[in-house]
Amino acid sequence: MLMSKDLEPSPPGKPRPLWGLKTTHCLTAALCVAAIVAGCGRESGSAKGGKQGKGPGGSNAPVAAIIGTVTQKDVPIYLDGLGTVQAFNTVTVRSRVDGQLKKLSFKEGEDVRAGELLAQIDPDPFRTQVEQLEAKKAQDEAQLSFARVELKRNADLLAQKIVSQEVYDTQKAQVDQLVALVKSDQAAIDNAKVQLNYTTIEAPISGRTGIRFVDEGNIIHSADSNGIVILTQLKPISVIFTLPEQSLGEIQRQQSQGAMTVVAVDRDNRTQLDEGQLAVFDNQIDTTTGTIRLKATFPNANLKLWPGQFVNARLLLAVHTNGIVVPASVVQRGPEGAYAFVVNNDMSVKMAPVKVAQIDQGQALIDSGLTAGQRVVVDGQYKLQPGSKVKPAESSATQPGEARTNVARREKVSENGKAHKGQNEDEAAN
């Protein structure tokens, strides 16, 4: 215990004893420790009281969540594959003879019909050749006519035994030779006429022209690699796509029952471009990728499909009648598989194991685990556990993503408030 003299101030100029300072410091430290212990006791009692009392912010407070209803409807089952659009027919228009290109009768990018004139090559050299061969044939026919007269005369003389058999046979052979020569002349004429016809280039199919490869006035050859223009048939049009080899058996079974529908969807997987039918699947599986190629035909009436375009091809395999359907966000994944939170009448939730058949376009088809009319949690499951109470979201117009953002924001604000409160209490205790 400190004496009064220990607390008296030292005379000026005289140092204070060291043992008095040490005693004072020890007393101050003891008082601080007692205050801290008392504060911890009060906090512990407050925490126990808060744990025992269940106020509005306690563990039984309902959780805001988006609640939906399980529906029942017919659901199509699709097999999705990445496809490439190909023209139904593609023709590179080439010249089959050599000559000067005198005229192009089409406009780039326009539709043409089969048989329409596309280009004209100078026909004069080919027409002259036809005339020359026709003259040669006329000459040979005149010789044949004279040889036949000689043969008839020799036949009469042979009957009168004026000429020998040898003379008659020689004349007959000459006649046969001239007959063959006339036939050869006619074949040459026909060939020349074919070459002349090749100077007029017509559209072999109905389709759309592309960008031309050659201009008027140029000398073109039948051996040119580029040709004149590429003609593509766009109506109908084809899509080549691939599917896993495991789907082959089911595709064969469904195709045996009738034509199978294929839907072409844009790369956003939402915009439908056209609807067609499966034409054929390849006769072998690609061993490097384990996939099989399929070809579908589309009418392409609105020209939404274009050669070279990448699309998502959806093969309609079957239609599941009266299927149980929920939003895809309802299905959650856990260690024991897929499950969903079902809302009871008292607004408590329970975990229901579910078996998912497919998830497509934001909708999940449930094989088992749910029934039509049940209420399920669509969004906000990350705060729930079996037995938790839920309440509908504040606004029915709030989207699931917005609800999740708002809930997370409120949690963050609450956590920050608790952190500031704890910090202030620590500062007050210090």
Short mmCIF file of C-alpha atoms in Angstrom, two decimals:
data_model
loop_
_atom_site.label_atom_id
_atom_site.label_comp_id
_atom_site.label_asym_id
_atom_site.label_seq_id
_atom_site.Cartn_x
_atom_site.Cartn_y
_atom_site.Cartn_z
CA MET A 1 0.00 0.00 0.00
CA LEU A 2 1.31 3.41 -0.99
CA MET A 3 2.04 5.92 1.75
CA SER A 4 1.16 9.60 1.42
CA LYS A 5 4.75 10.43 1.25
CA ASP A 6 5.23 8.26 -1.77
CA LEU A 7 2.70 10.31 -3.66
CA GLU A 8 4.07 13.69 -2.69
CA PRO A 9 5.84 15.56 -5.45
CA SER A 10 9.60 15.69 -5.33
CA PRO A 11 11.22 18.93 -4.50
CA PRO A 12 12.36 20.97 -7.45
CA GLY A 13 15.67 19.81 -8.83
CA LYS A 14 15.51 16.53 -6.92
CA PRO A 15 14.78 13.32 -8.92
CA ARG A 16 11.78 11.20 -7.90
CA PRO A 17 12.56 7.72 -6.55
CA LEU A 18 12.33 4.99 -9.15
CA TRP A 19 10.47 2.54 -6.88
CA GLY A 20 7.53 4.96 -6.61
CA LEU A 21 7.12 5.20 -10.41
CA LYS A 22 7.16 1.42 -10.83
CA THR A 23 4.48 1.03 -8.19
CA THR A 24 2.26 3.60 -9.92
CA HIS A 25 2.63 1.87 -13.32
CA CYS A 26 1.67 -1.52 -11.85
CA LEU A 27 -1.45 -0.06 -10.31
CA THR A 28 -2.52 1.48 -13.62
CA ALA A 29 -2.00 -1.82 -15.49
CA ALA A 30 -4.07 -3.72 -12.91
CA LEU A 31 -6.97 -1.29 -13.31
CA CYS A 32 -6.88 -1.71 -17.14
CA VAL A 33 -6.97 -5.52 -16.90
CA ALA A 34 -9.96 -5.36 -14.56
CA ALA A 35 -11.84 -3.08 -16.98
CA ILE A 36 -11.17 -5.40 -19.95
CA VAL A 37 -12.35 -8.47 -18.01
CA ALA A 38 -15.55 -6.67 -17.01
CA GLY A 39 -16.19 -5.61 -20.63
CA CYS A 40 -15.69 -9.17 -21.92
CA GLY A 41 -18.14 -10.44 -19.35
CA ARG A 42 -20.76 -7.93 -20.47
CA GLU A 43 -20.21 -8.88 -24.16
CA SER A 44 -20.47 -12.59 -23.35
CA GLY A 45 -23.72 -12.01 -21.48
CA SER A 46 -25.05 -9.90 -24.33
CA ALA A 47 -24.12 -12.58 -26.88
CA LYS A 48 -25.85 -15.25 -24.79
CA GLY A 49 -28.92 -13.11 -24.48
CA GLY A 50 -28.94 -12.44 -28.26
CA LYS A 51 -28.57 -16.17 -29.00
CA GLN A 52 -31.45 -17.02 -26.75
CA GLY A 53 -33.74 -14.28 -28.01
CA LYS A 54 -35.00 -14.66 -31.62
CA GLY A 55 -35.69 -11.17 -32.84
CA PRO A 56 -36.40 -9.95 -36.38
CA GLY A 57 -32.73 -10.39 -37.35
CA GLY A 58 -32.41 -13.89 -35.84
CA SER A 59 -31.95 -17.23 -37.57
CA ASN A 60 -35.73 -17.68 -38.05
CA ALA A 61 -36.09 -14.57 -40.22
CA PRO A 62 -37.67 -15.49 -43.63
CA VAL A 63 -35.39 -15.35 -46.66
CA ALA A 64 -36.43 -13.34 -49.71
CA ALA A 65 -36.51 -15.61 -52.75
CA ILE A 66 -38.14 -15.92 -56.15
CA ILE A 67 -40.86 -18.59 -56.00
CA GLY A 68 -42.29 -20.38 -59.05
CA THR A 69 -44.76 -23.14 -59.83
CA VAL A 70 -44.06 -26.50 -61.44
CA THR A 71 -45.88 -26.73 -64.80
CA GLN A 72 -46.85 -29.61 -67.04
CA LYS A 73 -46.71 -29.47 -70.85
CA ASP A 74 -45.44 -31.24 -73.97
CA VAL A 75 -41.68 -30.84 -74.29
CA PRO A 76 -39.71 -31.55 -77.51
CA ILE A 77 -36.49 -33.51 -77.13
CA TYR A 78 -33.71 -32.18 -79.36
CA LEU A 79 -30.22 -33.29 -80.27
CA ASP A 80 -28.03 -30.23 -80.86
CA GLY A 81 -25.07 -30.07 -83.22
CA LEU A 82 -22.93 -27.42 -84.87
CA GLY A 83 -23.60 -27.18 -88.60
CA THR A 84 -22.44 -25.44 -91.75
CA VAL A 85 -24.77 -24.23 -94.46
CA GLN A 86 -24.02 -25.53 -97.97
CA ALA A 87 -25.67 -24.70 -101.27
CA PHE A 88 -27.98 -27.45 -102.48
CA ASN A 89 -26.08 -27.37 -105.80
CA THR A 90 -22.96 -25.45 -106.73
CA VAL A 91 -21.75 -25.09 -110.32
CA THR A 92 -18.66 -23.32 -111.57
CA VAL A 93 -19.65 -22.09 -115.03
CA ARG A 94 -16.76 -22.65 -117.42
CA SER A 95 -16.18 -22.38 -121.13
CA ARG A 96 -15.85 -25.70 -122.97
CA VAL A 97 -14.15 -24.11 -125.99
CA ASP A 98 -11.42 -21.55 -126.51
CA GLY A 99 -12.33 -18.14 -127.86
CA GLN A 100 -13.03 -14.48 -127.16
CA LEU A 101 -15.71 -13.66 -124.60
CA LYS A 102 -17.99 -11.32 -126.51
CA LYS A 103 -20.88 -10.89 -124.06
CA LEU A 104 -21.91 -11.47 -120.45
CA SER A 105 -25.70 -11.65 -120.13
CA PHE A 106 -26.04 -11.74 -116.33
CA LYS A 107 -25.63 -9.33 -113.45
CA GLU A 108 -23.60 -10.31 -110.46
CA GLY A 109 -25.72 -11.50 -107.56
CA GLU A 110 -28.96 -11.98 -109.52
CA ASP A 111 -31.12 -15.08 -109.72
CA VAL A 112 -31.16 -16.95 -113.00
CA ARG A 113 -33.19 -19.89 -114.23
CA ALA A 114 -31.90 -23.04 -115.85
CA GLY A 115 -31.41 -22.49 -119.60
CA GLU A 116 -30.96 -18.71 -119.44
CA LEU A 117 -28.08 -17.21 -121.42
CA LEU A 118 -25.07 -16.35 -119.26
CA ALA A 119 -22.26 -15.65 -121.75
CA GLN A 120 -21.50 -15.68 -125.49
CA ILE A 121 -18.17 -16.65 -127.04
CA ASP A 122 -17.31 -15.56 -130.59
CA PRO A 123 -18.99 -18.26 -132.77
CA ASP A 124 -17.57 -17.30 -136.17
CA PRO A 125 -14.53 -19.67 -136.21
CA PHE A 126 -16.74 -22.61 -135.22
CA ARG A 127 -19.46 -21.74 -137.74
CA THR A 128 -16.83 -21.62 -140.50
CA GLN A 129 -15.55 -25.05 -139.53
CA VAL A 130 -19.06 -26.47 -139.74
CA GLU A 131 -19.49 -25.09 -143.24
CA GLN A 132 -16.14 -26.51 -144.31
CA LEU A 133 -17.05 -29.99 -143.08
CA GLU A 134 -20.45 -29.82 -144.74
CA ALA A 135 -18.71 -29.05 -148.05
CA LYS A 136 -16.38 -32.00 -147.58
CA LYS A 137 -19.36 -34.25 -146.97
CA ALA A 138 -21.05 -33.04 -150.16
CA GLN A 139 -17.90 -33.87 -152.15
CA ASP A 140 -17.73 -37.38 -150.70
CA GLU A 141 -21.43 -37.95 -151.34
CA ALA A 142 -20.92 -37.05 -155.04
CA GLN A 143 -18.13 -39.60 -155.32
CA LEU A 144 -20.33 -42.16 -153.60
CA SER A 145 -23.13 -41.52 -156.05
CA PHE A 146 -20.78 -42.06 -159.04
CA ALA A 147 -19.32 -45.20 -157.46
CA ARG A 148 -22.80 -46.66 -157.04
CA VAL A 149 -23.57 -46.04 -160.73
CA GLU A 150 -20.36 -47.85 -161.66
CA LEU A 151 -21.26 -50.71 -159.37
CA LYS A 152 -24.66 -51.13 -161.03
CA ARG A 153 -23.08 -51.10 -164.48
CA ASN A 154 -20.51 -53.72 -163.44
CA ALA A 155 -23.26 -55.83 -162.00
CA ASP A 156 -25.03 -55.89 -165.42
CA LEU A 157 -21.78 -56.64 -167.25
CA LEU A 158 -20.97 -59.40 -164.78
CA ALA A 159 -24.31 -61.03 -165.54
CA GLN A 160 -23.43 -60.99 -169.24
CA LYS A 161 -19.95 -62.28 -168.37
CA ILE A 162 -18.36 -59.22 -169.95
CA VAL A 163 -16.41 -58.21 -166.78
CA SER A 164 -14.84 -60.46 -164.25
CA GLN A 165 -15.92 -60.99 -160.67
CA GLU A 166 -12.79 -59.22 -159.49
CA VAL A 167 -13.74 -55.98 -161.21
CA TYR A 168 -17.18 -56.11 -159.62
CA ASP A 169 -15.82 -56.79 -156.14
CA THR A 170 -13.34 -53.92 -156.43
CA GLN A 171 -16.09 -51.51 -157.35
CA LYS A 172 -18.28 -52.72 -154.53
CA ALA A 173 -15.48 -52.18 -152.03
CA GLN A 174 -15.01 -48.64 -153.28
CA VAL A 175 -18.69 -47.94 -152.77
CA ASP A 176 -18.54 -49.25 -149.19
CA GLN A 177 -15.48 -47.12 -148.52
CA LEU A 178 -17.23 -43.95 -149.73
CA VAL A 179 -20.29 -44.78 -147.61
CA ALA A 180 -18.07 -44.93 -144.50
CA LEU A 181 -16.37 -41.70 -145.51
CA VAL A 182 -19.71 -39.90 -145.78
CA LYS A 183 -20.65 -41.14 -142.32
CA SER A 184 -17.33 -39.87 -140.99
CA ASP A 185 -18.00 -36.48 -142.57
CA GLN A 186 -21.38 -36.35 -140.87
CA ALA A 187 -19.83 -37.16 -137.49
CA ALA A 188 -17.29 -34.38 -137.95
CA ILE A 189 -20.08 -31.99 -138.81
CA ASP A 190 -22.01 -33.00 -135.70
CA ASN A 191 -18.92 -32.48 -133.57
CA ALA A 192 -18.33 -29.04 -135.09
CA LYS A 193 -21.94 -28.10 -134.41
CA VAL A 194 -21.51 -29.18 -130.78
CA GLN A 195 -18.47 -26.95 -130.48
CA LEU A 196 -20.47 -24.15 -132.03
CA ASN A 197 -23.23 -24.66 -129.48
CA TYR A 198 -20.65 -24.46 -126.70
CA THR A 199 -20.04 -20.84 -127.65
CA THR A 200 -23.44 -20.08 -126.11
CA ILE A 201 -23.15 -20.65 -122.35
CA GLU A 202 -26.45 -21.22 -120.54
CA ALA A 203 -27.28 -21.65 -116.87
CA PRO A 204 -27.18 -25.39 -116.04
CA ILE A 205 -29.32 -24.94 -112.88
CA SER A 206 -31.56 -22.31 -111.31
CA GLY A 207 -29.66 -20.32 -108.73
CA ARG A 208 -27.87 -17.12 -107.88
CA THR A 209 -24.77 -15.83 -109.60
CA GLY A 210 -21.73 -14.69 -107.68
CA ILE A 211 -18.93 -12.31 -108.56
CA ARG A 212 -17.64 -12.89 -112.09
CA PHE A 213 -14.07 -14.01 -112.64
CA VAL A 214 -13.57 -12.62 -116.17
CA ASP A 215 -14.67 -9.57 -118.13
CA GLU A 216 -15.94 -9.20 -121.67
CA GLY A 217 -13.32 -9.09 -124.42
CA ASN A 218 -10.89 -11.52 -122.78
CA ILE A 219 -9.71 -14.71 -124.45
CA ILE A 220 -10.86 -17.64 -122.34
CA HIS A 221 -9.88 -21.30 -122.49
CA SER A 222 -11.54 -24.52 -121.50
CA ALA A 223 -8.56 -25.27 -119.22
CA ASP A 224 -9.01 -22.10 -117.14
CA SER A 225 -9.29 -22.99 -113.43
CA ASN A 226 -11.47 -20.08 -112.31
CA GLY A 227 -14.19 -20.30 -114.90
CA ILE A 228 -16.61 -17.45 -115.59
CA VAL A 229 -18.85 -17.37 -112.50
CA ILE A 230 -20.05 -19.63 -109.68
CA LEU A 231 -23.76 -20.44 -109.63
CA THR A 232 -25.30 -21.61 -106.32
CA GLN A 233 -28.76 -23.00 -105.65
CA LEU A 234 -30.18 -21.40 -102.51
CA LYS A 235 -33.75 -22.74 -102.63
CA PRO A 236 -33.69 -25.35 -101.21
CA ILE A 237 -30.44 -25.36 -99.22
CA SER A 238 -28.54 -27.88 -97.11
CA VAL A 239 -26.98 -27.91 -93.64
CA ILE A 240 -24.22 -30.37 -92.73
CA PHE A 241 -23.92 -30.97 -88.97
CA THR A 242 -22.43 -33.53 -86.60
CA LEU A 243 -23.77 -35.46 -83.61
CA PRO A 244 -22.13 -37.89 -81.19
CA GLU A 245 -22.00 -41.48 -82.37
CA GLN A 246 -24.06 -42.55 -79.32
CA SER A 247 -27.09 -40.89 -80.92
CA LEU A 248 -26.97 -43.02 -84.07
CA GLY A 249 -29.14 -45.85 -82.77
CA GLU A 250 -31.95 -43.58 -81.63
CA ILE A 251 -31.81 -41.60 -84.89
CA GLN A 252 -32.15 -44.81 -86.91
CA ARG A 253 -35.17 -45.90 -84.86
CA GLN A 254 -36.91 -42.54 -85.22
CA GLN A 255 -36.14 -42.24 -88.93
CA SER A 256 -37.71 -45.64 -89.59
CA GLN A 257 -41.00 -44.19 -88.31
CA GLY A 258 -41.00 -41.20 -90.65
CA ALA A 259 -39.27 -37.97 -91.61
CA MET A 260 -37.39 -36.21 -88.83
CA THR A 261 -37.58 -32.44 -88.34
CA VAL A 262 -34.44 -30.31 -88.09
CA VAL A 263 -34.47 -26.70 -86.89
CA ALA A 264 -31.71 -24.28 -87.88
CA VAL A 265 -30.98 -21.78 -85.09
CA ASP A 266 -28.68 -18.77 -85.18
CA ARG A 267 -25.47 -18.75 -83.13
CA ASP A 268 -27.29 -16.95 -80.29
CA ASN A 269 -29.23 -20.24 -79.87
CA ARG A 270 -32.53 -18.31 -79.76
CA THR A 271 -33.36 -17.04 -83.25
CA GLN A 272 -34.90 -19.75 -85.45
CA LEU A 273 -33.79 -19.37 -89.06
CA ASP A 274 -35.68 -22.17 -90.82
CA GLU A 275 -37.21 -25.60 -90.37
CA GLY A 276 -36.46 -28.56 -92.62
CA GLN A 277 -36.09 -32.32 -92.67
CA LEU A 278 -33.25 -34.75 -92.20
CA ALA A 279 -32.11 -35.95 -95.63
CA VAL A 280 -29.35 -38.46 -94.86
CA PHE A 281 -26.67 -39.38 -92.35
CA ASP A 282 -23.21 -40.46 -93.39
CA ASN A 283 -22.35 -44.11 -93.98
CA GLN A 284 -19.43 -44.07 -91.55
CA ILE A 285 -18.40 -42.57 -88.22
CA ASP A 286 -15.43 -40.23 -87.93
CA THR A 287 -13.04 -42.20 -85.72
CA THR A 288 -10.96 -39.13 -84.83
CA THR A 289 -13.88 -37.24 -83.25
CA GLY A 290 -16.40 -39.99 -82.53
CA THR A 291 -19.12 -38.15 -84.42
CA ILE A 292 -21.34 -38.81 -87.41
CA ARG A 293 -22.23 -36.31 -90.12
CA LEU A 294 -25.83 -35.61 -91.04
CA LYS A 295 -27.39 -33.58 -93.85
CA ALA A 296 -30.67 -31.70 -93.62
CA THR A 297 -32.61 -29.89 -96.34
CA PHE A 298 -34.36 -26.56 -95.75
CA PRO A 299 -36.74 -24.68 -98.10
CA ASN A 300 -34.99 -21.39 -97.25
CA ALA A 301 -37.90 -19.34 -98.54
CA ASN A 302 -36.70 -16.15 -96.81
CA LEU A 303 -33.00 -16.74 -97.62
CA LYS A 304 -32.01 -16.63 -93.94
CA LEU A 305 -29.55 -19.46 -94.57
CA TRP A 306 -26.48 -18.64 -96.64
CA PRO A 307 -23.70 -20.91 -97.91
CA GLY A 308 -20.77 -21.00 -95.49
CA GLN A 309 -22.83 -19.79 -92.53
CA PHE A 310 -22.38 -21.48 -89.13
CA VAL A 311 -25.64 -22.46 -87.42
CA ASN A 312 -26.87 -24.65 -84.60
CA ALA A 313 -28.80 -27.59 -86.00
CA ARG A 314 -31.43 -29.07 -83.66
CA LEU A 315 -32.71 -32.52 -84.60
CA LEU A 316 -36.15 -33.22 -83.13
CA LEU A 317 -35.85 -36.69 -81.67
CA ALA A 318 -39.22 -37.02 -79.90
CA VAL A 319 -41.90 -35.10 -77.99
CA HIS A 320 -42.28 -35.80 -74.27
CA THR A 321 -46.01 -35.45 -73.59
CA ASN A 322 -47.20 -33.96 -70.27
CA GLY A 323 -43.65 -33.35 -69.09
CA ILE A 324 -42.86 -31.75 -65.73
CA VAL A 325 -41.11 -28.45 -66.46
CA VAL A 326 -39.41 -25.89 -64.20
CA PRO A 327 -37.00 -23.02 -64.84
CA ALA A 328 -33.44 -24.27 -65.17
CA SER A 329 -32.34 -22.23 -62.11
CA VAL A 330 -34.58 -24.38 -59.90
CA VAL A 331 -32.26 -27.37 -60.31
CA GLN A 332 -29.33 -27.31 -57.88
CA ARG A 333 -26.36 -29.66 -57.68
CA GLY A 334 -25.10 -31.27 -54.49
CA PRO A 335 -22.88 -34.14 -53.39
CA GLU A 336 -25.78 -36.55 -53.76
CA GLY A 337 -26.94 -35.25 -57.14
CA ALA A 338 -29.54 -32.81 -58.38
CA TYR A 339 -32.19 -31.39 -56.04
CA ALA A 340 -34.72 -28.58 -55.76
CA PHE A 341 -36.12 -26.56 -52.85
CA VAL A 342 -39.86 -27.18 -52.55
CA VAL A 343 -41.94 -24.59 -50.67
CA ASN A 344 -44.40 -26.05 -48.15
CA ASN A 345 -47.72 -24.50 -47.15
CA ASP A 346 -46.14 -22.89 -44.08
CA MET A 347 -43.52 -21.23 -46.36
CA SER A 348 -40.77 -23.52 -45.12
CA VAL A 349 -38.60 -25.29 -47.66
CA LYS A 350 -37.43 -28.86 -48.08
CA MET A 351 -34.87 -30.44 -50.39
CA ALA A 352 -36.40 -32.75 -53.00
CA PRO A 353 -34.02 -34.96 -55.03
CA VAL A 354 -34.86 -34.70 -58.74
CA LYS A 355 -33.88 -36.52 -61.90
CA VAL A 356 -33.34 -34.19 -64.86
CA ALA A 357 -34.06 -35.42 -68.40
CA GLN A 358 -32.75 -32.34 -70.21
CA ILE A 359 -32.15 -28.63 -69.81
CA ASP A 360 -32.97 -26.59 -72.91
CA GLN A 361 -33.74 -22.92 -73.57
CA GLY A 362 -33.75 -22.13 -69.84
CA GLN A 363 -36.27 -24.88 -69.05
CA ALA A 364 -35.53 -28.13 -67.22
CA LEU A 365 -37.52 -31.30 -67.95
CA ILE A 366 -37.88 -33.34 -64.76
CA ASP A 367 -38.21 -37.11 -64.92
CA SER A 368 -38.96 -37.60 -61.22
CA GLY A 369 -38.97 -35.73 -57.90
CA LEU A 370 -41.54 -32.99 -58.61
CA THR A 371 -45.23 -32.85 -59.46
CA ALA A 372 -47.29 -30.26 -61.29
CA GLY A 373 -48.56 -27.44 -59.11
CA GLN A 374 -45.80 -27.57 -56.49
CA ARG A 375 -44.11 -24.33 -55.51
CA VAL A 376 -40.33 -24.24 -55.86
CA VAL A 377 -37.58 -21.72 -55.23
CA VAL A 378 -36.41 -20.25 -58.53
CA ASP A 379 -33.71 -17.95 -57.18
CA GLY A 380 -32.07 -17.31 -53.82
CA GLN A 381 -31.24 -20.93 -52.90
CA TYR A 382 -27.72 -20.17 -51.70
CA LYS A 383 -29.11 -18.85 -48.38
CA LEU A 384 -31.49 -21.75 -47.78
CA GLN A 385 -31.30 -25.01 -45.92
CA PRO A 386 -34.01 -27.56 -45.09
CA GLY A 387 -36.58 -25.98 -42.79
CA SER A 388 -35.75 -22.37 -43.67
CA LYS A 389 -38.62 -19.94 -44.08
CA VAL A 390 -38.97 -18.01 -47.33
CA LYS A 391 -40.96 -15.04 -48.45
CA PRO A 392 -41.68 -13.92 -52.01
CA ALA A 393 -39.41 -11.32 -53.54
CA GLU A 394 -40.38 -7.69 -52.99
CA SER A 395 -41.45 -7.16 -56.61
CA SER A 396 -42.80 -9.78 -58.97
CA ALA A 397 -41.26 -7.83 -61.84
CA THR A 398 -37.80 -8.34 -60.43
CA GLN A 399 -35.82 -10.73 -62.57
CA PRO A 400 -34.01 -13.66 -60.95
CA GLY A 401 -30.63 -12.12 -61.63
CA GLU A 402 -31.72 -8.80 -60.17
CA ALA A 403 -33.15 -10.51 -57.09
CA ARG A 404 -29.89 -12.32 -56.52
CA THR A 405 -27.99 -9.04 -56.86
CA ASN A 406 -30.31 -7.21 -54.47
CA VAL A 407 -30.12 -9.97 -51.84
CA ALA A 408 -26.33 -10.05 -52.09
CA ARG A 409 -26.22 -6.26 -51.78
CA ARG A 410 -28.37 -6.34 -48.63
CA GLU A 411 -26.18 -9.04 -47.11
CA LYS A 412 -23.06 -7.05 -47.84
CA VAL A 413 -24.52 -3.94 -46.20
CA SER A 414 -25.53 -5.99 -43.15
CA GLU A 415 -22.07 -7.54 -42.87
CA ASN A 416 -20.42 -4.13 -43.18
CA GLY A 417 -22.72 -2.79 -40.44
CA LYS A 418 -21.77 -5.65 -38.12
CA ALA A 419 -18.10 -5.09 -38.85
CA HIS A 420 -18.35 -1.36 -38.02
CA LYS A 421 -20.28 -2.15 -34.85
CA GLY A 422 -17.61 -4.60 -33.70
CA GLN A 423 -14.89 -2.09 -34.49
CA ASN A 424 -16.60 0.62 -32.44
CA GLU A 425 -17.04 -1.72 -29.48
CA ASP A 426 -13.32 -2.62 -29.62
CA GLU A 427 -12.37 1.05 -29.69
CA ALA A 428 -14.66 1.78 -26.73
CA ALA A 429 -13.14 -1.10 -24.78
CA ASN A 430 -9.60 0.13 -25.50
#
